[in-house]
PDB file of C-alpha atoms in Angstrom:
ATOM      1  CA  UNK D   1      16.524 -18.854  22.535  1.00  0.00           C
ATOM      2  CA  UNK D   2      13.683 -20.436  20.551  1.00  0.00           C
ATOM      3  CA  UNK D   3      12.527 -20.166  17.233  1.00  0.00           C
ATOM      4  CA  UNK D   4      14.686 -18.054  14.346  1.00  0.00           C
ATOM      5  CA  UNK D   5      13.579 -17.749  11.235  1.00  0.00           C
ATOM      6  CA  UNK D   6      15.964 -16.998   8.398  1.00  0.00           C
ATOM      7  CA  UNK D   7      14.097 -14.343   5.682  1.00  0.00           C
ATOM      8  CA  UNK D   8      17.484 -13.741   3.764  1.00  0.00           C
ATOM      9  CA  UNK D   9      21.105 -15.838   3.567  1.00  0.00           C
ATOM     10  CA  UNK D  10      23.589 -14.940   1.192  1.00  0.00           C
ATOM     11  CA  UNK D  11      27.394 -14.585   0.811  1.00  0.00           C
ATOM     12  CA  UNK D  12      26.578 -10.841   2.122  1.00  0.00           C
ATOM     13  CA  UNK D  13      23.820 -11.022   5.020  1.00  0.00           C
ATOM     14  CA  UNK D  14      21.998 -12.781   7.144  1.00  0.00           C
ATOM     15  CA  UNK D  15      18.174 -11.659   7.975  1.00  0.00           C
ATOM     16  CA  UNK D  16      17.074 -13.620  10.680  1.00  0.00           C
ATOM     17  CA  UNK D  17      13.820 -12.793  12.722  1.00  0.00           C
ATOM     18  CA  UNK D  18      12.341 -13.928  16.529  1.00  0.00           C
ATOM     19  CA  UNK D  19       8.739 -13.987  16.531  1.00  0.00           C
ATOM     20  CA  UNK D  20       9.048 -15.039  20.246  1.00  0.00           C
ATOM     21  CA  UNK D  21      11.011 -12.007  20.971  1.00  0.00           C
ATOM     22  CA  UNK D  22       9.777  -9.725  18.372  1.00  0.00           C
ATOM     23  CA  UNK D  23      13.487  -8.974  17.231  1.00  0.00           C
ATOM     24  CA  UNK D  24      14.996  -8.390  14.207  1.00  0.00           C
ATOM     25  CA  UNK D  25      18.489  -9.406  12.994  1.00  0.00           C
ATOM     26  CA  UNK D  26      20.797  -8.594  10.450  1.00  0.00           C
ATOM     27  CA  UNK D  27      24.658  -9.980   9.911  1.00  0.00           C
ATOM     28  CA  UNK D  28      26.507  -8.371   7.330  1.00  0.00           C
ATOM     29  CA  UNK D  29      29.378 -11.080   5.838  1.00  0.00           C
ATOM     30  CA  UNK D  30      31.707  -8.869   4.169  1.00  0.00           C
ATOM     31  CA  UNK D  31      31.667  -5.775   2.434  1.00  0.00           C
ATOM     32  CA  UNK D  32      28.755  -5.598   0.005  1.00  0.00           C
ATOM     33  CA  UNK D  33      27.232  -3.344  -2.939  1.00  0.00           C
ATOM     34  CA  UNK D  34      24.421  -0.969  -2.406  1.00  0.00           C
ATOM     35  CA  UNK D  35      21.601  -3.647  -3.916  1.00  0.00           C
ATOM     36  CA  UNK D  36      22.784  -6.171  -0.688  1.00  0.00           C
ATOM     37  CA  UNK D  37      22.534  -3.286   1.216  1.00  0.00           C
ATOM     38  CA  UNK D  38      19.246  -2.275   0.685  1.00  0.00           C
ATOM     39  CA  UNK D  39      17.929  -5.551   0.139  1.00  0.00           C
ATOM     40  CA  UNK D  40      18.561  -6.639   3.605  1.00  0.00           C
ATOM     41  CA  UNK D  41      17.838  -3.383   5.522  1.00  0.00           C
ATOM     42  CA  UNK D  42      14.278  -3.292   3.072  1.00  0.00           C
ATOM     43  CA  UNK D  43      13.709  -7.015   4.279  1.00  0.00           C
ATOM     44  CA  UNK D  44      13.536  -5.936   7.365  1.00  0.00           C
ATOM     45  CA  UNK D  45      11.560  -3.380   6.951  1.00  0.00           C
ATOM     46  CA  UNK D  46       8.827  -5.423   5.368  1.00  0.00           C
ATOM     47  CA  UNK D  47       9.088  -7.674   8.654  1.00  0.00           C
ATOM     48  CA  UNK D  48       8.736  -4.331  10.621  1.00  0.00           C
ATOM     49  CA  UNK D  49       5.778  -3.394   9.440  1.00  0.00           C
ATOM     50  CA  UNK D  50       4.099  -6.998   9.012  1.00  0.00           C
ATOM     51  CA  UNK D  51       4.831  -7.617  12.482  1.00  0.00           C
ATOM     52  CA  UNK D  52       5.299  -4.617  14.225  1.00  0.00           C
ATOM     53  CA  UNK D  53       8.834  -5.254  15.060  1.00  0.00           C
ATOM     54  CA  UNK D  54      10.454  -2.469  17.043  1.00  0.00           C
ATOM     55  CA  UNK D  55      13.402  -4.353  17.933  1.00  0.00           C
ATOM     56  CA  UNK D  56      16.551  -4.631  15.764  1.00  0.00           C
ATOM     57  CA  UNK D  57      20.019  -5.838  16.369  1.00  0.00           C
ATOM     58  CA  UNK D  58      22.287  -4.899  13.328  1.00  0.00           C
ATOM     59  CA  UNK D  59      25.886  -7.184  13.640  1.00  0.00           C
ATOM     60  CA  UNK D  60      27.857  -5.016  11.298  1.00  0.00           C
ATOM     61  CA  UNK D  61      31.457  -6.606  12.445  1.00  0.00           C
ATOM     62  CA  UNK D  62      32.593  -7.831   9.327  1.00  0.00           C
ATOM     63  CA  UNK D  63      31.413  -4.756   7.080  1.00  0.00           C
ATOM     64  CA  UNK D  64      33.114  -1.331   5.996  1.00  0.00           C
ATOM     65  CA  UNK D  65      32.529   1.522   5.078  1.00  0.00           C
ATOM     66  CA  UNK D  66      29.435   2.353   2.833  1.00  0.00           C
ATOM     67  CA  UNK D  67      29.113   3.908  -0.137  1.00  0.00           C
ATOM     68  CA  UNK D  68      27.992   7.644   0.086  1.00  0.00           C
ATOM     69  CA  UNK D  69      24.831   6.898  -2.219  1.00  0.00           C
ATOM     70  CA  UNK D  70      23.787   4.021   0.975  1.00  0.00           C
ATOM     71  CA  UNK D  71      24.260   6.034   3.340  1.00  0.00           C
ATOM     72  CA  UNK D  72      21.956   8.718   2.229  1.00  0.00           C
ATOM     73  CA  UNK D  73      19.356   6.269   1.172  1.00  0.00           C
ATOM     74  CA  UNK D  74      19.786   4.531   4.536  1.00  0.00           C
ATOM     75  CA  UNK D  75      19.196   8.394   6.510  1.00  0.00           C
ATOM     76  CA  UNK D  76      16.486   9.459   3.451  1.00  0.00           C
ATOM     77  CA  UNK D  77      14.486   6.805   2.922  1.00  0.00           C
ATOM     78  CA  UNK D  78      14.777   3.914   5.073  1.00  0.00           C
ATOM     79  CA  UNK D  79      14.803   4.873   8.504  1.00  0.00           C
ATOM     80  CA  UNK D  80      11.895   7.466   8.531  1.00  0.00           C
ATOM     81  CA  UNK D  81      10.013   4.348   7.141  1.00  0.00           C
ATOM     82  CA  UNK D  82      11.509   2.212  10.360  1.00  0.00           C
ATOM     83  CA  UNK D  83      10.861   4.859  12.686  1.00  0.00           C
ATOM     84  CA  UNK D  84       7.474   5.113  11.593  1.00  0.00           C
ATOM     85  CA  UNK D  85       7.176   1.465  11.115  1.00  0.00           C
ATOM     86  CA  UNK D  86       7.555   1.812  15.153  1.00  0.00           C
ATOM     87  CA  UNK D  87      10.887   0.902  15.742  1.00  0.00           C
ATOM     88  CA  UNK D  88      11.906   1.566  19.270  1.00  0.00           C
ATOM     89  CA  UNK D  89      15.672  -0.637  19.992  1.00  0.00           C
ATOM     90  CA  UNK D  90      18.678  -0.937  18.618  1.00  0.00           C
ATOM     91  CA  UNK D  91      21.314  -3.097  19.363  1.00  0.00           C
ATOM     92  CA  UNK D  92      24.590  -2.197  17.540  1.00  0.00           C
ATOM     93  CA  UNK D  93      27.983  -4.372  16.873  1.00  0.00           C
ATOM     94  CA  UNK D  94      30.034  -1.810  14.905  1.00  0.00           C
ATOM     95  CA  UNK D  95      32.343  -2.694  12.011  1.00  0.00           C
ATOM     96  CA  UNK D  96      35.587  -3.783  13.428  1.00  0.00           C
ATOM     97  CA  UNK D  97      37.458  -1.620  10.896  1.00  0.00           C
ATOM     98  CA  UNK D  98      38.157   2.066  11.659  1.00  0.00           C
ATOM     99  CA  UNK D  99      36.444   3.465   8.565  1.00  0.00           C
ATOM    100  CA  UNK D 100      33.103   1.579   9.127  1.00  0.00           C
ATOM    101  CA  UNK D 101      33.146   2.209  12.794  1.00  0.00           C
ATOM    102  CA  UNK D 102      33.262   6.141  12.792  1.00  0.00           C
ATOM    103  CA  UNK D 103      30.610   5.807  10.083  1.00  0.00           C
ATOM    104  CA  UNK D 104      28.640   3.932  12.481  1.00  0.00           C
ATOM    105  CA  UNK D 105      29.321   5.767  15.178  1.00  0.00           C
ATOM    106  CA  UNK D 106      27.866   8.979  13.320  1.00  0.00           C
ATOM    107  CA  UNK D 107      24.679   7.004  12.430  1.00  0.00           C
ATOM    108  CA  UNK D 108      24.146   5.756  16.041  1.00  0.00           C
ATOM    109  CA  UNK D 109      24.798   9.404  17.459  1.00  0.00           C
ATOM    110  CA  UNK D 110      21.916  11.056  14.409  1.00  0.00           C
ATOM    111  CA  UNK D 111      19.790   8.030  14.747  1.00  0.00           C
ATOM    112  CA  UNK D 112      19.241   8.350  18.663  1.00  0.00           C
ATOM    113  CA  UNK D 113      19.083  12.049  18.594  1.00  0.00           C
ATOM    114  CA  UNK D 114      17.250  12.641  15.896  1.00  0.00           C
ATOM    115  CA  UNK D 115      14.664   9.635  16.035  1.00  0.00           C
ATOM    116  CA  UNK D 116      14.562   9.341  20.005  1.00  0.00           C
ATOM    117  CA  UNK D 117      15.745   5.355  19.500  1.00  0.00           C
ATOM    118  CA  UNK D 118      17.220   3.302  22.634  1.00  0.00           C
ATOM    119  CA  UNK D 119      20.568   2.592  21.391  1.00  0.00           C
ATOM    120  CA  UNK D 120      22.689   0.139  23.041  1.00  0.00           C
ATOM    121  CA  UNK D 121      26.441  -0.626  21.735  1.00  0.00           C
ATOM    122  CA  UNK D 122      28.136  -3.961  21.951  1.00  0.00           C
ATOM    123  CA  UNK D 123      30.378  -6.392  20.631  1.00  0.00           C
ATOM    124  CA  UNK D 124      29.566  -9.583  21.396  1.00  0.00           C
ATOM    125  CA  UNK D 125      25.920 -11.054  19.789  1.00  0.00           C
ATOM    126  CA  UNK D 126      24.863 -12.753  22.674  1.00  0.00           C
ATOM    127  CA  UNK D 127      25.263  -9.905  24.618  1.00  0.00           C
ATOM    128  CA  UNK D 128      22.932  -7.557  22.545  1.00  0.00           C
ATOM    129  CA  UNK D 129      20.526 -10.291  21.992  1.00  0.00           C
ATOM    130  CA  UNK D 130      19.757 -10.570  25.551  1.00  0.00           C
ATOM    131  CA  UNK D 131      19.505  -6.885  25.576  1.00  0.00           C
ATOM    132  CA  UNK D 132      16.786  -7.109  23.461  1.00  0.00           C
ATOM    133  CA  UNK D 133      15.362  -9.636  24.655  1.00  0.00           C
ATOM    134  CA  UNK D 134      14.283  -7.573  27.913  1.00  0.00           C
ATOM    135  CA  UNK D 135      13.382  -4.812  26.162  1.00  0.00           C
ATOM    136  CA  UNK D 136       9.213  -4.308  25.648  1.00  0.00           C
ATOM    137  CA  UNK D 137       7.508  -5.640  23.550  1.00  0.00           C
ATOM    138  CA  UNK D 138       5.738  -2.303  22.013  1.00  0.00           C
TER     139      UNK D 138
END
């Protein structure tokens, strides 16, 4: 793997991008508020859309369950902006706790339905990475 280049790092998330690969990553840390939230999903948006991303793995291991107010923010405003940003991939690490994981699993099941979005579930990083990784480009 070459170049990463970290756009956000806090106690919450990690926002790292792959201009090689054209990918988009996010970590979540812990549980966070809705500003972390956004902040990091809206990051990557920006990065979308500046470099016509449409590759995303989201490592949402170590978060839970979000609040209701996210997750219709997440379903109302940001991902019609994604999809239309041209996101294509999605590589998934669901939360480890129940909660989070059913919540997940509900998003994954509406986003690749609803948005026509290759969805690919994993849990190990590397794994999903290199998922993406042979994935096109556009």
């Amino acid at each position: 793997m070459n170049e990463r280049i970290t756009k956000l790092e806090n106690e919450y998330a990690n926002l790292w991008f792959y201009p090689e690969y054209g990918i988009i990553h996010h970590q979540f840390l812990q549980p966070m508020s809705d500003r972390h939230f956004k902040t990091t999903l809206m990051t990557g948006l920006e990065l979308m859309r500046e470099y016509r991303v449409v590759k995303w793995l989201s490592d949402d291991r170590a978060n839970s369950i979000t609040s209701a107010d996210a997750g219709a923010w997440s379903q109302e405003y940001w991902l019609p902006r994604a999809y239309q940003a041209g996101w294509k991939y999605w590589a998934v690490l669901p939360p480890i706790k129940a909660r989070g994981r059913i919540n997940m699993e509900r998003l994954v099941g509406y986003v690749g339905q609803q948005m026509k979005i290759e969805i690919e579930v994993f849990a190990d990083p590397d794994d999903a990475l290199q998922w993406l990784i042979k994935q096109p480009a556009s």
